[in-house]
């Protein structure tokens, strides 16, 4: 099991059976008053206010014999401070995430493994692939009754208007590079189009240049269908698509053509789907609690062909050279020698303004 609770300003949900595609017929989380969640994660996505005062993002207080207080706030300059008080035990963590812009989305992940006596707080800038981690020693388990109250809409929870969502998981959720395409996305291979979710290490795919490329790894992950994970339907026939595909907002499309050469002096550019969302070519899809995404790891960060469109494969940069980040990522159990060393992006990545200009030129 993984995700069992999600809250945003529109409401909250808590289910010991799990949420969305992970929901089980029988409870897999003990929701009794005395039960403890000895390992798990809280994941928050938020934007930051442009003001120069500390900004409370989340406040929660639960009274009782083992009182719980959770405080998360942003400080000027992009820093994040988390304070978690359980009885007489207090965890205080400050993460310096400098130079954070108003339009940037931060993903904050708090994990705890009480049996292993370790955890971490990670802050990611989802639009810039930046990550800062702070380790925690001896984090305490959380009572399930407190987590249930956290997501019960009973007035004890304050969420800032800039906070996008809060979600809880029974697992130590990974940070870093994430999959971005729905498991049903058709990928061009020498054997025809195949679902990305069924491809595995040793299979081969076509790159956008027509080369046959081996798959090093296929990864999948179920995430809350909120914020930077909300599914976006990219519609055919835009971008050469033969059928609609469902992707995460961070999935990048490879765009070529005379407009690209004229505007940017490049043969091709990468355009994040989030910069196209809201137009006729890319529409956010609501109604999901969770969604499962997949992606392929290739030797040289080649582009894939997904239902006729050219799309970026997973770029992990030089993750293999960073042991701490590797241990906290989806690749923690992989043989490090099997991971590639990706350098810069395959093509330049357009900012939001440039993406809009390009879209307008192509529509003209």
PDB file of N, CA and C in Angstrom, residues 254-338:
ATOM      1  N   UNK A 254       9.431  17.080 -27.685  1.00  0.00           N
ATOM      2  CA  UNK A 254      10.453  17.554 -28.605  1.00  0.00           C
ATOM      3  C   UNK A 254       9.748  18.255 -29.768  1.00  0.00           C
ATOM      4  N   UNK A 255      10.026  19.541 -29.945  1.00  0.00           N
ATOM      5  CA  UNK A 255       9.379  20.329 -30.991  1.00  0.00           C
ATOM      6  C   UNK A 255      10.439  20.753 -32.011  1.00  0.00           C
ATOM      7  N   UNK A 256      10.154  20.491 -33.281  1.00  0.00           N
ATOM      8  CA  UNK A 256      11.057  20.876 -34.368  1.00  0.00           C
ATOM      9  C   UNK A 256      10.285  21.734 -35.371  1.00  0.00           C
ATOM     10  N   UNK A 257      10.995  22.191 -36.394  1.00  0.00           N
ATOM     11  CA  UNK A 257      10.318  22.941 -37.453  1.00  0.00           C
ATOM     12  C   UNK A 257      10.940  24.297 -37.683  1.00  0.00           C
ATOM     13  N   UNK A 258      10.469  24.972 -38.720  1.00  0.00           N
ATOM     14  CA  UNK A 258      11.041  26.264 -39.109  1.00  0.00           C
ATOM     15  C   UNK A 258      10.838  27.321 -38.036  1.00  0.00           C
ATOM     16  N   UNK A 259       9.679  27.244 -37.302  1.00  0.00           N
ATOM     17  CA  UNK A 259       9.451  28.223 -36.234  1.00  0.00           C
ATOM     18  C   UNK A 259      10.510  28.103 -35.154  1.00  0.00           C
ATOM     19  N   UNK A 260      10.917  26.884 -34.841  1.00  0.00           N
ATOM     20  CA  UNK A 260      11.928  26.661 -33.812  1.00  0.00           C
ATOM     21  C   UNK A 260      13.263  27.255 -34.253  1.00  0.00           C
ATOM     22  N   UNK A 261      13.636  26.999 -35.477  1.00  0.00           N
ATOM     23  CA  UNK A 261      14.909  27.528 -35.985  1.00  0.00           C
ATOM     24  C   UNK A 261      14.873  29.054 -36.058  1.00  0.00           C
ATOM     25  N   UNK A 262      13.736  29.610 -36.448  1.00  0.00           N
ATOM     26  CA  UNK A 262      13.620  31.062 -36.571  1.00  0.00           C
ATOM     27  C   UNK A 262      13.653  31.746 -35.209  1.00  0.00           C
ATOM     28  N   UNK A 263      12.897  31.216 -34.238  1.00  0.00           N
ATOM     29  CA  UNK A 263      12.765  31.871 -32.941  1.00  0.00           C
ATOM     30  C   UNK A 263      13.945  31.626 -32.016  1.00  0.00           C
ATOM     31  N   UNK A 264      14.511  30.417 -32.072  1.00  0.00           N
ATOM     32  CA  UNK A 264      15.500  30.037 -31.060  1.00  0.00           C
ATOM     33  C   UNK A 264      16.853  29.628 -31.638  1.00  0.00           C
ATOM     34  N   UNK A 265      16.953  29.563 -32.967  1.00  0.00           N
ATOM     35  CA  UNK A 265      18.220  29.197 -33.578  1.00  0.00           C
ATOM     36  C   UNK A 265      18.656  27.783 -33.248  1.00  0.00           C
ATOM     37  N   UNK A 266      17.694  26.898 -33.020  1.00  0.00           N
ATOM     38  CA  UNK A 266      17.968  25.514 -32.654  1.00  0.00           C
ATOM     39  C   UNK A 266      17.229  24.559 -33.596  1.00  0.00           C
ATOM     40  N   UNK A 267      17.799  23.375 -33.763  1.00  0.00           N
ATOM     41  CA  UNK A 267      17.142  22.352 -34.574  1.00  0.00           C
ATOM     42  C   UNK A 267      15.876  21.848 -33.896  1.00  0.00           C
ATOM     43  N   UNK A 268      15.915  21.752 -32.552  1.00  0.00           N
ATOM     44  CA  UNK A 268      14.779  21.260 -31.779  1.00  0.00           C
ATOM     45  C   UNK A 268      14.860  21.827 -30.371  1.00  0.00           C
ATOM     46  N   UNK A 269      13.719  21.878 -29.695  1.00  0.00           N
ATOM     47  CA  UNK A 269      13.651  22.335 -28.309  1.00  0.00           C
ATOM     48  C   UNK A 269      12.742  21.393 -27.531  1.00  0.00           C
ATOM     49  N   UNK A 270      12.869  21.449 -26.209  1.00  0.00           N
ATOM     50  CA  UNK A 270      12.000  20.686 -25.321  1.00  0.00           C
ATOM     51  C   UNK A 270      10.986  21.633 -24.691  1.00  0.00           C
ATOM     52  N   UNK A 271       9.710  21.259 -24.753  1.00  0.00           N
ATOM     53  CA  UNK A 271       8.638  22.081 -24.197  1.00  0.00           C
ATOM     54  C   UNK A 271       7.910  21.279 -23.118  1.00  0.00           C
ATOM     55  N   UNK A 272       7.978  21.694 -21.851  1.00  0.00           N
ATOM     56  CA  UNK A 272       7.218  21.006 -20.801  1.00  0.00           C
ATOM     57  C   UNK A 272       5.720  21.140 -21.051  1.00  0.00           C
ATOM     58  N   UNK A 273       5.002  20.047 -20.864  1.00  0.00           N
ATOM     59  CA  UNK A 273       3.560  20.043 -21.116  1.00  0.00           C
ATOM     60  C   UNK A 273       2.846  21.057 -20.223  1.00  0.00           C
ATOM     61  N   UNK A 274       3.380  21.326 -19.022  1.00  0.00           N
ATOM     62  CA  UNK A 274       2.729  22.284 -18.123  1.00  0.00           C
ATOM     63  C   UNK A 274       2.636  23.669 -18.755  1.00  0.00           C
ATOM     64  N   UNK A 275       3.542  23.998 -19.675  1.00  0.00           N
ATOM     65  CA  UNK A 275       3.506  25.304 -20.328  1.00  0.00           C
ATOM     66  C   UNK A 275       2.440  25.360 -21.432  1.00  0.00           C
ATOM     67  N   UNK A 276       1.916  24.215 -21.812  1.00  0.00           N
ATOM     68  CA  UNK A 276       0.889  24.159 -22.852  1.00  0.00           C
ATOM     69  C   UNK A 276      -0.501  23.939 -22.271  1.00  0.00           C
ATOM     70  N   UNK A 277      -0.541  23.557 -20.988  1.00  0.00           N
ATOM     71  CA  UNK A 277      -1.796  23.184 -20.345  1.00  0.00           C
ATOM     72  C   UNK A 277      -2.777  24.356 -20.340  1.00  0.00           C
ATOM     73  N   UNK A 278      -4.020  24.060 -20.648  1.00  0.00           N
ATOM     74  CA  UNK A 278      -5.054  25.082 -20.700  1.00  0.00           C
ATOM     75  C   UNK A 278      -5.403  25.498 -22.104  1.00  0.00           C
ATOM     76  N   UNK A 279      -4.528  25.209 -23.074  1.00  0.00           N
ATOM     77  CA  UNK A 279      -4.836  25.480 -24.472  1.00  0.00           C
ATOM     78  C   UNK A 279      -5.602  24.319 -25.086  1.00  0.00           C
ATOM     79  N   UNK A 280      -5.809  24.388 -26.376  1.00  0.00           N
ATOM     80  CA  UNK A 280      -6.580  23.335 -27.045  1.00  0.00           C
ATOM     81  C   UNK A 280      -5.787  22.048 -27.203  1.00  0.00           C
ATOM     82  N   UNK A 281      -4.447  22.120 -27.100  1.00  0.00           N
ATOM     83  CA  UNK A 281      -3.634  20.923 -27.332  1.00  0.00           C
ATOM     84  C   UNK A 281      -3.383  20.110 -26.077  1.00  0.00           C
ATOM     85  N   UNK A 282      -3.520  20.705 -24.889  1.00  0.00           N
ATOM     86  CA  UNK A 282      -3.214  20.006 -23.644  1.00  0.00           C
ATOM     87  C   UNK A 282      -4.222  20.420 -22.573  1.00  0.00           C
ATOM     88  N   UNK A 283      -4.965  19.441 -22.062  1.00  0.00           N
ATOM     89  CA  UNK A 283      -6.063  19.728 -21.138  1.00  0.00           C
ATOM     90  C   UNK A 283      -5.883  18.926 -19.856  1.00  0.00           C
ATOM     91  N   UNK A 284      -5.812  19.585 -18.675  1.00  0.00           N
ATOM     92  CA  UNK A 284      -5.734  18.847 -17.405  1.00  0.00           C
ATOM     93  C   UNK A 284      -6.975  17.982 -17.197  1.00  0.00           C
ATOM     94  N   UNK A 285      -6.765  16.828 -16.588  1.00  0.00           N
ATOM     95  CA  UNK A 285      -7.849  15.873 -16.354  1.00  0.00           C
ATOM     96  C   UNK A 285      -8.075  15.753 -14.854  1.00  0.00           C
ATOM     97  N   UNK A 286      -9.295  16.001 -14.415  1.00  0.00           N
ATOM     98  CA  UNK A 286      -9.626  15.918 -12.994  1.00  0.00           C
ATOM     99  C   UNK A 286     -10.388  14.616 -12.719  1.00  0.00           C
ATOM    100  N   UNK A 287     -10.646  14.366 -11.441  1.00  0.00           N
ATOM    101  CA  UNK A 287     -11.447  13.209 -11.058  1.00  0.00           C
ATOM    102  C   UNK A 287     -10.653  12.012 -10.593  1.00  0.00           C
ATOM    103  N   UNK A 288      -9.319  12.062 -10.677  1.00  0.00           N
ATOM    104  CA  UNK A 288      -8.482  10.972 -10.210  1.00  0.00           C
ATOM    105  C   UNK A 288      -7.981  11.269  -8.798  1.00  0.00           C
ATOM    106  N   UNK A 289      -7.918  10.240  -7.949  1.00  0.00           N
ATOM    107  CA  UNK A 289      -7.264  10.392  -6.649  1.00  0.00           C
ATOM    108  C   UNK A 289      -5.767  10.159  -6.800  1.00  0.00           C
ATOM    109  N   UNK A 290      -5.418   9.087  -7.491  1.00  0.00           N
ATOM    110  CA  UNK A 290      -4.010   8.780  -7.772  1.00  0.00           C
ATOM    111  C   UNK A 290      -3.889   8.361  -9.231  1.00  0.00           C
ATOM    112  N   UNK A 291      -2.658   8.342  -9.722  1.00  0.00           N
ATOM    113  CA  UNK A 291      -2.402   7.896 -11.085  1.00  0.00           C
ATOM    114  C   UNK A 291      -1.036   7.234 -11.130  1.00  0.00           C
ATOM    115  N   UNK A 292      -0.888   6.240 -12.000  1.00  0.00           N
ATOM    116  CA  UNK A 292       0.386   5.546 -12.153  1.00  0.00           C
ATOM    117  C   UNK A 292       1.058   5.996 -13.445  1.00  0.00           C
ATOM    118  N   UNK A 293       2.305   6.452 -13.310  1.00  0.00           N
ATOM    119  CA  UNK A 293       3.104   6.878 -14.451  1.00  0.00           C
ATOM    120  C   UNK A 293       4.271   5.908 -14.657  1.00  0.00           C
ATOM    121  N   UNK A 294       4.736   5.821 -15.905  1.00  0.00           N
ATOM    122  CA  UNK A 294       5.918   5.027 -16.253  1.00  0.00           C
ATOM    123  C   UNK A 294       6.866   5.890 -17.073  1.00  0.00           C
ATOM    124  N   UNK A 295       8.134   5.467 -17.134  1.00  0.00           N
ATOM    125  CA  UNK A 295       9.110   6.102 -18.020  1.00  0.00           C
ATOM    126  C   UNK A 295      10.216   5.109 -18.317  1.00  0.00           C
ATOM    127  N   UNK A 296      10.978   5.407 -19.379  1.00  0.00           N
ATOM    128  CA  UNK A 296      12.080   4.547 -19.796  1.00  0.00           C
ATOM    129  C   UNK A 296      13.406   5.264 -19.581  1.00  0.00           C
ATOM    130  N   UNK A 297      14.362   4.511 -19.076  1.00  0.00           N
ATOM    131  CA  UNK A 297      15.724   5.009 -18.919  1.00  0.00           C
ATOM    132  C   UNK A 297      16.559   4.413 -20.048  1.00  0.00           C
ATOM    133  N   UNK A 298      17.121   5.299 -20.875  1.00  0.00           N
ATOM    134  CA  UNK A 298      17.905   4.891 -22.035  1.00  0.00           C
ATOM    135  C   UNK A 298      19.367   5.294 -21.843  1.00  0.00           C
ATOM    136  N   UNK A 299      20.289   4.711 -22.613  1.00  0.00           N
ATOM    137  CA  UNK A 299      21.719   4.971 -22.378  1.00  0.00           C
ATOM    138  C   UNK A 299      22.125   6.426 -22.529  1.00  0.00           C
ATOM    139  N   UNK A 300      21.602   7.112 -23.551  1.00  0.00           N
ATOM    140  CA  UNK A 300      22.097   8.447 -23.838  1.00  0.00           C
ATOM    141  C   UNK A 300      21.068   9.538 -23.795  1.00  0.00           C
ATOM    142  N   UNK A 301      19.982   9.352 -23.049  1.00  0.00           N
ATOM    143  CA  UNK A 301      18.935  10.357 -22.949  1.00  0.00           C
ATOM    144  C   UNK A 301      18.323  10.670 -24.316  1.00  0.00           C
ATOM    145  N   UNK A 302      18.125   9.636 -25.112  1.00  0.00           N
ATOM    146  CA  UNK A 302      17.491   9.820 -26.414  1.00  0.00           C
ATOM    147  C   UNK A 302      16.005  10.150 -26.240  1.00  0.00           C
ATOM    148  N   UNK A 303      15.430  10.720 -27.296  1.00  0.00           N
ATOM    149  CA  UNK A 303      13.996  10.984 -27.303  1.00  0.00           C
ATOM    150  C   UNK A 303      13.254   9.762 -27.816  1.00  0.00           C
ATOM    151  N   UNK A 304      12.052   9.550 -27.311  1.00  0.00           N
ATOM    152  CA  UNK A 304      11.194   8.439 -27.707  1.00  0.00           C
ATOM    153  C   UNK A 304      10.158   8.911 -28.721  1.00  0.00           C
ATOM    154  N   UNK A 305       9.486   7.950 -29.342  1.00  0.00           N
ATOM    155  CA  UNK A 305       8.342   8.237 -30.196  1.00  0.00           C
ATOM    156  C   UNK A 305       7.122   7.632 -29.519  1.00  0.00           C
ATOM    157  N   UNK A 306       6.231   8.494 -29.024  1.00  0.00           N
ATOM    158  CA  UNK A 306       5.038   8.064 -28.299  1.00  0.00           C
ATOM    159  C   UNK A 306       3.810   8.402 -29.128  1.00  0.00           C
ATOM    160  N   UNK A 307       3.181   7.388 -29.682  1.00  0.00           N
ATOM    161  CA  UNK A 307       1.986   7.559 -30.504  1.00  0.00           C
ATOM    162  C   UNK A 307       2.198   8.598 -31.610  1.00  0.00           C
ATOM    163  N   UNK A 308       3.417   8.632 -32.163  1.00  0.00           N
ATOM    164  CA  UNK A 308       3.725   9.532 -33.267  1.00  0.00           C
ATOM    165  C   UNK A 308       4.408  10.815 -32.851  1.00  0.00           C
ATOM    166  N   UNK A 309       4.332  11.187 -31.571  1.00  0.00           N
ATOM    167  CA  UNK A 309       4.972  12.415 -31.096  1.00  0.00           C
ATOM    168  C   UNK A 309       6.359  12.101 -30.540  1.00  0.00           C
ATOM    169  N   UNK A 310       7.254  13.071 -30.644  1.00  0.00           N
ATOM    170  CA  UNK A 310       8.594  12.906 -30.090  1.00  0.00           C
ATOM    171  C   UNK A 310       8.587  13.439 -28.652  1.00  0.00           C
ATOM    172  N   UNK A 311       9.004  12.584 -27.712  1.00  0.00           N
ATOM    173  CA  UNK A 311       8.956  12.943 -26.300  1.00  0.00           C
ATOM    174  C   UNK A 311      10.279  12.612 -25.631  1.00  0.00           C
ATOM    175  N   UNK A 312      10.591  13.332 -24.578  1.00  0.00           N
ATOM    176  CA  UNK A 312      11.826  13.114 -23.846  1.00  0.00           C
ATOM    177  C   UNK A 312      11.743  11.834 -23.019  1.00  0.00           C
ATOM    178  N   UNK A 313      12.810  11.049 -23.032  1.00  0.00           N
ATOM    179  CA  UNK A 313      12.916   9.925 -22.113  1.00  0.00           C
ATOM    180  C   UNK A 313      13.430  10.447 -20.774  1.00  0.00           C
ATOM    181  N   UNK A 314      13.549   9.565 -19.796  1.00  0.00           N
ATOM    182  CA  UNK A 314      13.924   9.991 -18.456  1.00  0.00           C
ATOM    183  C   UNK A 314      15.370  10.474 -18.419  1.00  0.00           C
ATOM    184  N   UNK A 315      15.564  11.659 -17.860  1.00  0.00           N
ATOM    185  CA  UNK A 315      16.897  12.230 -17.703  1.00  0.00           C
ATOM    186  C   UNK A 315      17.254  12.210 -16.216  1.00  0.00           C
ATOM    187  N   UNK A 316      18.241  11.399 -15.819  1.00  0.00           N
ATOM    188  CA  UNK A 316      18.617  11.319 -14.406  1.00  0.00           C
ATOM    189  C   UNK A 316      19.905  12.085 -14.118  1.00  0.00           C
ATOM    190  N   UNK A 317      20.399  12.821 -15.113  1.00  0.00           N
ATOM    191  CA  UNK A 317      21.611  13.596 -14.887  1.00  0.00           C
ATOM    192  C   UNK A 317      22.761  12.710 -14.425  1.00  0.00           C
ATOM    193  N   UNK A 318      23.472  13.191 -13.419  1.00  0.00           N
ATOM    194  CA  UNK A 318      24.604  12.426 -12.870  1.00  0.00           C
ATOM    195  C   UNK A 318      24.242  11.842 -11.501  1.00  0.00           C
ATOM    196  N   UNK A 319      23.036  11.291 -11.411  1.00  0.00           N
ATOM    197  CA  UNK A 319      22.536  10.746 -10.151  1.00  0.00           C
ATOM    198  C   UNK A 319      23.443   9.659  -9.598  1.00  0.00           C
ATOM    199  N   UNK A 320      24.033   8.848 -10.467  1.00  0.00           N
ATOM    200  CA  UNK A 320      24.876   7.742 -10.016  1.00  0.00           C
ATOM    201  C   UNK A 320      26.105   8.223  -9.251  1.00  0.00           C
ATOM    202  N   UNK A 321      26.469   9.508  -9.422  1.00  0.00           N
ATOM    203  CA  UNK A 321      27.635  10.056  -8.739  1.00  0.00           C
ATOM    204  C   UNK A 321      27.285  10.683  -7.384  1.00  0.00           C
ATOM    205  N   UNK A 322      25.993  10.646  -7.011  1.00  0.00           N
ATOM    206  CA  UNK A 322      25.538  11.301  -5.783  1.00  0.00           C
ATOM    207  C   UNK A 322      24.884  10.255  -4.877  1.00  0.00           C
ATOM    208  N   UNK A 323      25.679   9.574  -4.046  1.00  0.00           N
ATOM    209  CA  UNK A 323      25.176   8.438  -3.255  1.00  0.00           C
ATOM    210  C   UNK A 323      23.956   8.753  -2.395  1.00  0.00           C
ATOM    211  N   UNK A 324      23.909   9.906  -1.744  1.00  0.00           N
ATOM    212  CA  UNK A 324      22.793  10.228  -0.862  1.00  0.00           C
ATOM    213  C   UNK A 324      21.505  10.434  -1.648  1.00  0.00           C
ATOM    214  N   UNK A 325      21.610  11.154  -2.760  1.00  0.00           N
ATOM    215  CA  UNK A 325      20.418  11.361  -3.588  1.00  0.00           C
ATOM    216  C   UNK A 325      19.986  10.067  -4.254  1.00  0.00           C
ATOM    217  N   UNK A 326      20.947   9.265  -4.659  1.00  0.00           N
ATOM    218  CA  UNK A 326      20.627   7.977  -5.265  1.00  0.00           C
ATOM    219  C   UNK A 326      19.877   7.102  -4.276  1.00  0.00           C
ATOM    220  N   UNK A 327      20.306   7.093  -3.001  1.00  0.00           N
ATOM    221  CA  UNK A 327      19.665   6.266  -1.975  1.00  0.00           C
ATOM    222  C   UNK A 327      18.239   6.703  -1.699  1.00  0.00           C
ATOM    223  N   UNK A 328      17.914   7.975  -1.949  1.00  0.00           N
ATOM    224  CA  UNK A 328      16.562   8.487  -1.703  1.00  0.00           C
ATOM    225  C   UNK A 328      15.691   8.474  -2.945  1.00  0.00           C
ATOM    226  N   UNK A 329      16.216   7.987  -4.069  1.00  0.00           N
ATOM    227  CA  UNK A 329      15.511   8.039  -5.341  1.00  0.00           C
ATOM    228  C   UNK A 329      14.820   6.718  -5.654  1.00  0.00           C
ATOM    229  N   UNK A 330      14.136   6.675  -6.804  1.00  0.00           N
ATOM    230  CA  UNK A 330      13.499   5.446  -7.267  1.00  0.00           C
ATOM    231  C   UNK A 330      14.518   4.397  -7.679  1.00  0.00           C
ATOM    232  N   UNK A 331      15.789   4.785  -7.784  1.00  0.00           N
ATOM    233  CA  UNK A 331      16.832   3.878  -8.249  1.00  0.00           C
ATOM    234  C   UNK A 331      17.697   3.351  -7.097  1.00  0.00           C
ATOM    235  N   UNK A 332      17.208   3.484  -5.870  1.00  0.00           N
ATOM    236  CA  UNK A 332      18.012   3.100  -4.706  1.00  0.00           C
ATOM    237  C   UNK A 332      18.381   1.622  -4.704  1.00  0.00           C
ATOM    238  N   UNK A 333      17.523   0.760  -5.257  1.00  0.00           N
ATOM    239  CA  UNK A 333      17.784  -0.682  -5.257  1.00  0.00           C
ATOM    240  C   UNK A 333      18.449  -1.167  -6.549  1.00  0.00           C
ATOM    241  N   UNK A 334      18.771  -0.244  -7.451  1.00  0.00           N
ATOM    242  CA  UNK A 334      19.375  -0.618  -8.723  1.00  0.00           C
ATOM    243  C   UNK A 334      20.893  -0.698  -8.576  1.00  0.00           C
ATOM    244  N   UNK A 335      21.490  -1.568  -9.367  1.00  0.00           N
ATOM    245  CA  UNK A 335      22.945  -1.623  -9.447  1.00  0.00           C
ATOM    246  C   UNK A 335      23.437  -0.314 -10.061  1.00  0.00           C
ATOM    247  N   UNK A 336      24.278   0.423  -9.339  1.00  0.00           N
ATOM    248  CA  UNK A 336      24.709   1.728  -9.822  1.00  0.00           C
ATOM    249  C   UNK A 336      25.421   1.632 -11.161  1.00  0.00           C
ATOM    250  N   UNK A 337      26.086   0.509 -11.416  1.00  0.00           N
ATOM    251  CA  UNK A 337      26.799   0.355 -12.686  1.00  0.00           C
ATOM    252  C   UNK A 337      25.841   0.227 -13.871  1.00  0.00           C
ATOM    253  N   UNK A 338      24.558  -0.064 -13.584  1.00  0.00           N
ATOM    254  CA  UNK A 338      23.581  -0.196 -14.664  1.00  0.00           C
ATOM    255  C   UNK A 338      22.928   1.137 -15.017  1.00  0.00           C
TER     256      UNK A 338
END
